[in-house]
Coordinates of C-alpha atoms in Angstrom, one line a residue:
M1 CA -128.1 188.4 135.9
T2 CA -126.2 191.3 134.5
G3 CA -127.5 194.2 136.6
V4 CA -127.1 198.0 136.3
T5 CA -124.8 199.0 139.0
G6 CA -124.9 202.4 140.6
V7 CA -127.2 205.4 139.9
T8 CA -126.7 206.6 136.3
G9 CA -128.0 210.0 135.3
V10 CA -128.3 210.7 131.5
T11 CA -129.5 213.9 129.9
G12 CA -131.9 213.4 127.0
G13 CA -132.4 215.2 123.8
T14 CA -128.8 215.3 122.4
G15 CA -129.8 214.0 118.9
V16 CA -126.9 211.5 118.7
T17 CA -127.1 209.2 115.6
G18 CA -126.0 205.7 115.1
V19 CA -126.2 202.8 117.5
T20 CA -124.4 199.5 117.8
G21 CA -126.4 196.4 118.7
V22 CA -125.3 194.1 121.4
T23 CA -123.9 190.8 120.0
G24 CA -125.6 187.9 121.7
D25 CA -124.5 184.3 122.2
D26 CA -122.7 182.9 119.2
T27 CA -125.5 180.5 118.6
R28 CA -127.7 183.5 117.7
S29 CA -126.1 183.4 114.2
R30 CA -127.7 179.9 113.5
A31 CA -130.6 179.9 111.2
G32 CA -133.9 179.6 112.9
T33 CA -132.7 180.8 116.3
R34 CA -135.0 183.1 118.2
C35 CA -134.4 185.1 121.3
V36 CA -137.4 185.3 123.6
A37 CA -138.3 187.6 126.5
W38 CA -140.9 186.3 129.0
F39 CA -142.4 188.9 131.4
H40 CA -143.5 187.4 134.7
C41 CA -146.2 189.8 135.9
F42 CA -146.8 188.4 139.4
A43 CA -147.0 191.9 140.8
G44 CA -148.4 193.5 137.6
I45 CA -146.4 195.6 135.1
A46 CA -145.9 199.3 134.4
G47 CA -143.8 201.1 131.8
D48 CA -140.9 201.8 134.2
M49 CA -141.0 198.2 135.5
A50 CA -140.7 196.8 132.0
L51 CA -137.8 199.1 131.1
G52 CA -136.1 198.5 134.4
S53 CA -136.3 194.7 134.1
L54 CA -134.7 194.8 130.6
L55 CA -131.9 197.0 131.8
D56 CA -131.5 194.7 134.8
A57 CA -131.3 191.7 132.4
G58 CA -128.3 193.2 130.6
A59 CA -129.6 195.7 128.1
D60 CA -126.7 198.3 127.9
L61 CA -127.9 201.6 129.3
G62 CA -125.6 203.6 126.9
E63 CA -127.0 201.9 123.8
V64 CA -130.6 202.4 125.0
Q65 CA -129.8 206.0 125.7
T66 CA -128.3 206.5 122.3
L67 CA -131.6 205.4 120.7
L68 CA -133.7 207.5 123.1
D69 CA -131.6 210.6 122.2
R70 CA -132.9 210.4 118.7
L71 CA -136.4 211.5 120.0
P72 CA -137.0 215.2 119.3
V73 CA -137.9 215.6 123.0
G74 CA -135.8 217.4 125.5
G75 CA -136.1 218.3 129.2
W76 CA -135.8 214.9 130.7
T77 CA -133.2 212.7 132.4
L78 CA -133.2 208.9 132.9
D79 CA -131.8 207.5 136.2
V80 CA -131.5 203.8 136.9
E81 CA -131.4 203.1 140.6
P82 CA -130.4 199.7 142.2
V83 CA -133.0 198.9 144.8
L84 CA -134.5 196.1 146.8
R85 CA -138.1 195.0 146.5
G86 CA -139.1 192.3 149.0
G87 CA -135.5 191.4 149.4
I88 CA -135.0 191.0 145.6
A89 CA -132.3 193.1 143.9
A90 CA -134.0 195.1 141.1
S91 CA -133.4 198.2 138.9
H92 CA -135.8 201.2 139.1
A93 CA -135.9 203.2 136.0
V94 CA -136.8 206.8 136.9
V95 CA -137.6 209.5 134.3
S96 CA -137.3 213.1 135.6
V97 CA -139.1 215.8 133.6
H98 CA -137.9 219.4 133.5
D99 CA -140.8 221.0 131.6
T100 CA -144.6 221.2 132.1
V101 CA -145.8 219.7 128.7
V102 CA -147.8 216.6 129.7
V103 CA -150.7 216.6 127.3
R104 CA -150.1 215.4 123.7
T105 CA -152.4 213.9 121.0
Y106 CA -151.8 210.5 119.5
S107 CA -150.9 212.2 116.2
H108 CA -148.3 214.3 118.0
I109 CA -146.6 211.2 119.5
V110 CA -146.6 209.3 116.2
G111 CA -144.9 212.3 114.7
L112 CA -142.2 212.3 117.4
V113 CA -141.5 208.6 116.9
E114 CA -141.4 208.8 113.1
E115 CA -139.1 211.9 113.2
A116 CA -136.6 210.0 115.5
R117 CA -135.7 207.6 112.6
L118 CA -135.4 204.7 115.0
P119 CA -134.5 201.2 113.9
E120 CA -137.5 199.6 112.1
R121 CA -138.4 197.2 114.9
V122 CA -138.0 199.8 117.7
A123 CA -140.3 202.2 115.9
R124 CA -142.8 199.5 115.1
R125 CA -143.0 198.3 118.7
A126 CA -143.3 201.8 120.1
L127 CA -145.9 202.8 117.6
A128 CA -147.9 199.6 118.2
T129 CA -147.9 200.4 121.9
F130 CA -149.2 203.9 121.5
A131 CA -151.7 202.7 118.9
A132 CA -153.1 200.3 121.5
L133 CA -153.4 203.1 124.0
A134 CA -155.0 205.4 121.5
D135 CA -157.6 202.9 120.4
V136 CA -158.7 202.2 124.0
E137 CA -158.8 205.9 124.9
A138 CA -160.8 206.7 121.8
K139 CA -163.4 204.1 122.7
L140 CA -163.5 205.1 126.4
H141 CA -163.9 208.8 125.6
R142 CA -166.0 208.3 122.4
R143 CA -163.8 210.4 120.0
P144 CA -161.8 209.7 116.9
V145 CA -158.3 208.2 117.4
D146 CA -156.5 211.1 115.9
Q147 CA -158.2 213.4 118.3
V148 CA -157.3 211.4 121.4
H149 CA -155.5 213.5 124.0
F150 CA -153.1 211.6 126.2
H151 CA -152.7 212.9 129.8
E152 CA -150.5 210.7 132.0
V153 CA -149.5 208.6 129.1
G154 CA -148.6 211.6 126.9
G155 CA -145.9 212.8 129.3
H156 CA -142.1 212.5 128.9
D157 CA -141.9 209.7 131.3
T158 CA -144.3 207.5 129.4
I159 CA -142.7 208.3 126.0
I160 CA -139.3 207.4 127.5
D161 CA -140.7 204.2 129.1
V162 CA -142.3 203.0 125.9
V163 CA -139.6 203.9 123.5
G164 CA -137.0 202.8 126.0
T165 CA -138.6 199.4 126.4
A166 CA -138.7 199.0 122.7
A167 CA -135.0 200.1 122.5
A168 CA -134.0 197.7 125.3
L169 CA -135.7 194.8 123.5
E170 CA -133.7 195.7 120.4
V171 CA -130.4 196.0 122.3
L172 CA -131.0 192.5 123.7
E173 CA -132.0 191.3 120.2
I174 CA -135.3 190.0 121.4
D175 CA -137.4 188.5 118.6
E176 CA -140.5 187.5 120.5
V177 CA -142.2 188.8 123.7
R178 CA -144.4 186.5 125.9
A179 CA -145.9 187.0 129.3
S180 CA -147.4 185.3 132.3
P181 CA -151.0 186.0 133.4
V182 CA -151.2 189.6 134.6
A183 CA -151.9 190.5 138.2
T184 CA -154.0 193.6 139.0
G185 CA -155.0 195.3 142.2
L186 CA -158.3 196.6 143.6
G187 CA -159.8 199.6 145.2
M188 CA -159.7 203.1 143.7
V189 CA -156.8 205.2 142.2
R190 CA -156.5 208.9 141.5
T191 CA -155.9 210.0 137.9
S192 CA -156.2 213.1 135.8
H193 CA -159.8 212.1 135.2
G194 CA -160.5 211.9 139.0
M195 CA -160.9 208.8 141.1
L196 CA -161.3 205.6 139.0
P197 CA -161.7 201.9 139.9
N198 CA -158.6 199.8 140.1
P199 CA -157.8 198.3 137.6
V200 CA -158.7 201.5 135.6
P201 CA -161.0 201.1 132.6
A202 CA -158.1 201.5 130.1
V203 CA -156.2 198.6 131.7
V204 CA -159.3 196.4 131.6
A205 CA -159.8 197.2 127.9
L206 CA -156.2 196.7 127.0
L207 CA -156.1 193.3 128.8
A208 CA -159.3 192.0 127.0
G209 CA -158.6 188.4 126.1
V210 CA -155.5 188.3 128.2
P211 CA -155.3 185.9 131.3
T212 CA -155.5 188.1 134.4
W213 CA -156.1 187.8 138.1
G214 CA -156.6 190.1 141.0
R215 CA -154.6 190.5 144.1
N216 CA -156.2 191.7 147.3
I217 CA -154.0 194.8 147.3
A218 CA -155.2 198.4 147.1
V219 CA -152.4 199.4 144.7
E220 CA -152.4 200.0 141.0
L221 CA -150.2 197.0 140.1
T222 CA -150.8 197.2 136.3
T223 CA -150.8 200.6 134.6
P224 CA -152.2 201.5 131.2
T225 CA -148.6 201.8 129.8
G226 CA -147.7 198.3 131.1
A227 CA -150.9 196.8 129.8
A228 CA -150.4 198.5 126.4
L229 CA -146.9 197.1 126.1
L230 CA -148.2 193.6 126.6
A231 CA -151.2 194.1 124.4
A232 CA -149.1 195.3 121.6
L233 CA -146.0 193.2 121.9
S234 CA -146.8 189.9 123.6
S235 CA -147.4 186.9 121.2
G236 CA -148.9 184.7 124.0
Y237 CA -149.5 184.2 127.7
G238 CA -148.8 181.4 130.1
P239 CA -145.9 179.7 131.9
M240 CA -142.3 180.4 130.9
P241 CA -141.9 179.0 127.4
A242 CA -139.3 176.3 126.6
M243 CA -135.9 177.9 126.0
R244 CA -132.3 178.0 127.1
V245 CA -132.2 180.7 129.7
T246 CA -129.6 183.4 129.0
G247 CA -130.5 186.0 131.6
Q248 CA -133.1 187.5 133.9
G249 CA -133.8 190.9 135.4
F250 CA -136.2 192.6 137.8
G251 CA -137.8 196.0 137.2
A252 CA -138.9 197.7 140.4
G253 CA -142.1 199.6 141.0
T254 CA -142.0 202.9 142.8
H255 CA -143.1 201.7 146.2
E256 CA -142.2 198.9 148.5
L257 CA -145.1 196.6 149.3
D258 CA -145.6 194.6 152.4
E259 CA -147.5 191.8 150.6
L260 CA -145.1 190.9 147.9
P261 CA -142.0 192.2 145.9
N262 CA -143.2 195.1 143.9
C263 CA -141.3 194.3 140.6
T264 CA -141.7 192.7 137.2
Q265 CA -139.4 189.8 136.3
V266 CA -138.2 189.3 132.7
V267 CA -136.4 186.0 131.6
T268 CA -134.6 185.9 128.3
G269 CA -133.6 182.8 126.4
L270 CA -132.9 181.2 123.1
Q271 CA -135.1 178.9 121.1
V272 CA -134.4 177.2 117.8
A273 CA -136.8 175.7 115.2
R274 CA -136.9 171.9 115.1
A275 CA -134.9 170.3 112.4
D276 CA -138.0 168.8 110.8
G277 CA -139.7 172.2 110.8
A278 CA -142.7 170.8 112.7
G279 CA -144.1 171.4 116.1
P280 CA -143.2 174.0 118.7
L281 CA -139.8 175.7 118.9
A282 CA -137.2 173.6 120.8
T283 CA -134.5 174.7 123.2
L284 CA -130.9 174.9 121.9
S285 CA -128.3 172.3 122.7
A286 CA -130.6 169.3 123.1
P287 CA -128.6 166.6 124.8
D288 CA -127.3 164.0 122.2
G289 CA -130.1 164.5 119.8
D290 CA -132.9 163.9 122.3
V291 CA -136.0 164.0 120.2
D292 CA -138.1 164.8 123.3
A293 CA -135.9 167.8 124.3
D294 CA -138.5 170.2 122.9
A295 CA -141.4 171.4 124.9
G296 CA -143.9 168.7 125.6
Q297 CA -147.7 168.9 125.8
A298 CA -148.7 170.3 129.2
V299 CA -150.8 167.9 131.3
S300 CA -152.4 167.8 134.8
H301 CA -152.3 164.5 136.8
L302 CA -155.1 164.1 139.2
E303 CA -155.3 161.2 141.7
V304 CA -157.2 160.0 144.8
N305 CA -156.8 157.1 147.2
V306 CA -159.9 155.0 147.6
D307 CA -160.4 152.0 150.0
D308 CA -164.2 151.8 150.3
A309 CA -165.4 151.4 146.6
T310 CA -166.2 148.2 144.8
G311 CA -164.5 147.1 141.6
E312 CA -167.7 147.9 139.7
Q313 CA -167.8 151.4 141.1
L314 CA -164.1 152.0 140.3
A315 CA -164.6 150.7 136.7
H316 CA -167.5 153.1 136.3
A317 CA -165.4 156.0 137.6
V318 CA -162.7 155.3 135.1
A319 CA -165.2 155.1 132.2
T320 CA -166.9 158.3 133.4
L321 CA -163.6 160.2 133.6
I322 CA -162.7 159.3 130.0
E323 CA -166.1 160.2 128.8
A324 CA -165.8 163.6 130.5
G325 CA -162.7 164.4 128.5
A326 CA -159.6 162.9 130.2
H327 CA -156.7 161.9 128.1
D328 CA -156.5 158.7 130.2
A329 CA -157.6 157.2 133.5
W330 CA -156.5 154.1 135.3
L331 CA -156.3 152.3 138.6
A332 CA -153.3 151.2 140.7
P333 CA -153.5 148.8 143.7
V334 CA -152.0 150.1 146.9
V335 CA -151.9 149.1 150.6
M336 CA -153.2 151.9 152.7
K337 CA -153.0 152.8 156.3
K338 CA -153.9 150.0 158.8
G339 CA -153.0 147.5 156.1
R340 CA -156.2 147.9 154.1
P341 CA -156.1 147.2 150.4
G342 CA -157.1 150.1 148.2
S343 CA -156.8 151.7 144.8
V344 CA -155.4 155.0 143.4
V345 CA -157.5 156.4 140.7
H346 CA -155.3 158.3 138.3
V347 CA -156.4 160.9 135.7
L348 CA -154.3 162.5 133.0
C349 CA -155.9 165.5 131.3
D350 CA -155.3 168.9 129.7
P351 CA -154.8 171.6 132.3
S352 CA -158.0 173.4 131.1
M353 CA -160.0 170.3 132.0
A354 CA -158.6 169.9 135.5
P355 CA -161.3 171.8 137.4
S356 CA -164.2 169.9 135.8
L357 CA -162.5 166.5 136.0
R358 CA -161.6 167.2 139.7
G359 CA -165.4 167.4 140.3
V360 CA -166.1 164.3 138.3
L361 CA -163.3 162.4 140.3
R362 CA -164.8 163.5 143.6
Q363 CA -168.3 162.6 142.6
S364 CA -167.5 159.2 141.0
T365 CA -165.3 158.0 143.8
G366 CA -166.7 159.7 146.9
S367 CA -163.3 160.9 147.8
L368 CA -163.0 163.9 150.2
G369 CA -159.9 165.3 148.4
V370 CA -157.9 165.3 145.2
R371 CA -154.2 165.7 144.6
M372 CA -152.8 167.3 141.4
T373 CA -149.4 167.6 139.9
T374 CA -148.5 169.2 136.5
G375 CA -146.1 167.9 133.9
E376 CA -145.6 167.3 130.3
R377 CA -146.1 164.4 127.9
W378 CA -144.7 163.7 124.5
P379 CA -147.3 161.7 122.5
A380 CA -145.9 160.2 119.3
A381 CA -147.5 161.2 116.0
R382 CA -149.9 158.6 114.8
S383 CA -152.7 158.2 112.3
I384 CA -155.8 156.0 112.1
E385 CA -156.0 153.8 109.1
S386 CA -158.1 150.7 108.2
V387 CA -158.0 147.4 106.3
W388 CA -160.5 144.7 105.4
V389 CA -160.0 141.2 106.8
D390 CA -162.6 138.6 105.9
G391 CA -165.1 141.3 105.1
Q392 CA -164.6 143.0 108.5
L393 CA -163.2 146.5 108.7
I394 CA -160.4 146.8 111.3
R395 CA -158.8 150.1 112.2
L396 CA -155.1 150.4 113.0
K397 CA -153.0 153.0 114.9
V398 CA -150.0 153.7 112.6
G399 CA -146.9 155.2 114.1
A400 CA -143.4 155.9 112.8
D401 CA -142.3 152.3 113.3
R402 CA -145.3 150.4 114.7
V403 CA -148.8 149.3 113.6
K404 CA -151.3 148.2 116.2
A405 CA -154.8 146.9 115.4
E406 CA -157.6 148.4 117.4
Y407 CA -158.8 145.8 120.0
E408 CA -162.5 146.7 119.8
D409 CA -162.6 146.3 116.1
V410 CA -160.7 143.0 116.3
A411 CA -162.9 141.7 119.0
R412 CA -166.0 142.6 117.0
A413 CA -164.6 140.8 114.0
A414 CA -163.7 137.8 116.1
R415 CA -167.3 137.5 117.3
R416 CA -168.6 137.7 113.8
T417 CA -166.2 135.3 112.2
G418 CA -165.3 132.9 115.0
E419 CA -161.6 133.4 114.5
P420 CA -159.2 134.0 117.4
V421 CA -158.6 137.7 118.3
R422 CA -154.8 137.1 118.2
D423 CA -154.9 135.8 114.6
L424 CA -157.2 138.5 113.3
A425 CA -155.0 141.2 114.8
R426 CA -151.9 139.7 113.3
R427 CA -153.5 139.4 109.9
A428 CA -154.7 143.0 110.0
E429 CA -151.3 144.3 110.9
A430 CA -149.6 142.1 108.3
L431 CA -152.0 143.3 105.6
W432 CA -151.2 146.9 106.3
W433 CA -147.4 146.2 106.1
S434 CA -147.8 144.2 102.9
G435 CA -149.9 146.9 101.2
G436 CA -146.9 149.3 100.8
D437 CA -148.0 152.4 99.1
R438 CA -150.5 150.8 96.7
P439 CA -153.7 152.8 96.5
A440 CA -156.8 151.0 97.6
V441 CA -160.3 152.3 97.6
T442 CA -163.0 150.7 99.8
P443 CA -166.5 151.9 100.5
A444 CA -167.2 154.0 103.5
V445 CA -168.9 151.7 106.1
T446 CA -170.4 152.1 109.5
A447 CA -168.9 149.9 112.2
T448 CA -171.7 148.5 114.4
D449 CA -172.1 145.5 116.5
G450 CA -175.6 145.7 118.0
P451 CA -176.2 147.6 121.2
G452 CA -173.1 149.3 122.5
G453 CA -171.1 147.9 119.6
G454 CA -167.5 148.7 120.7
A455 CA -165.1 151.5 120.0
G456 CA -166.0 153.5 117.0
S457 CA -169.6 152.2 117.0
G458 CA -171.7 154.2 114.5
A459 CA -168.7 156.1 113.0
P460 CA -167.8 155.7 109.3
F461 CA -164.2 154.9 108.4
R462 CA -162.6 154.5 105.0
S463 CA -159.7 152.2 104.2
N464 CA -156.8 154.1 102.7
R465 CA -154.2 151.5 102.6
G466 CA -154.1 147.7 101.9
A467 CA -155.8 145.4 99.4
S468 CA -158.9 146.4 97.7
T469 CA -160.5 143.0 98.1
P470 CA -162.4 142.1 101.2
T471 CA -160.2 139.1 102.1
S472 CA -156.5 139.1 102.5
G473 CA -153.8 137.7 104.8
P474 CA -150.1 137.8 105.7
P475 CA -147.2 137.1 103.3
D476 CA -147.3 133.6 101.8
D477 CA -144.3 132.3 103.7
G478 CA -146.2 132.9 107.0
S479 CA -143.4 135.0 108.4
D480 CA -144.0 138.2 110.3
P481 CA -143.6 141.2 108.1
A482 CA -140.5 143.3 108.5

């Protein structure tokens, strides 16, 4: 981490023009590379905490100051103080105000930003933040946006925090902002409108649709300015995205808290688009062309140990879990304490399904507890296609270099034709390979096999590859297709 060392006082309002951007890692010049900043709001976020974290992460204070000096606003100084919050070294951005003008309209603030002739992205980010604040204030106070009067958020400190954060993002060459779920406090806070519930109504409105959670701390952890910065600038919320980390910083809140470090963490890193242009962004410098070096699909892995269930009960549990939405479920034999044989019931699922599947797992196995770990998976791209073999429709999973006949379809066809499952599967796969790119049109059919007729029962499928006649087989020489 490149921190700001020492207490730096800078007088604003000098009107200096021109600014030189920070040159990032040499890989930033590569086409498709993006620089990401992820704000970890474990203790909430405020304007000074966002600005302080970016300065702590390496944004040059002089360059940020040069941009701030373009604002036609005087009477303030910016100090950056090195502090400790819960034992963590952090930077506290302090704006000192030397006049009494604290109430401005939204239109006034827009005029200040536009008059400053800031770089396009700095101005756009700052104006978007103030627009989010104005929209919420207008709804809360039932007045037109252009008549909204900012109180706390119209003062010098908020203007410097917002424009300074936008300037620091530009100095660090940040292309995308993301954030974690946002922590809030509880209780009551004193504002210019009097006592308000914590989080205040403006914060709640700004965080609409954003993952949030409350801490049992009677402190305003997230302020309207901090919430507005996230609402206007963050493209998404969740764990730290896949990237090659280039830096981190901590922006301190005003007070030391007993319960946790009162600071916001920012992590910066580089991402690059995949060579094939598909899928999520991948980290730079993937080792030796590792095709799985990009971010995988997040999954939760649930499991329980069971030693008092019958085979029938365990089979029912697996089937129930899959029907309830699990990616997969399976059993593994183990020897438990006292030498008793038992089974581990495993469930792989999307993290959003973990709470409901945890309940299904408990209910279906009778277990008193469930373990969970989180991870990633890299499912290969595949499609479902179909061919006709002896008048029977058989679906196939088609991947980049493998074709696999669906067992349930093959088993159903074997029951109807009397042929071995192995031979029908081989013929279906061979037929797909031999079809090449020849178009083939077959009627839509419904695969049924009496009561409970196997996978895909009742669902129509259309063959889109292979011969157009109902009967076909492998190449004439009997060899396996290449």
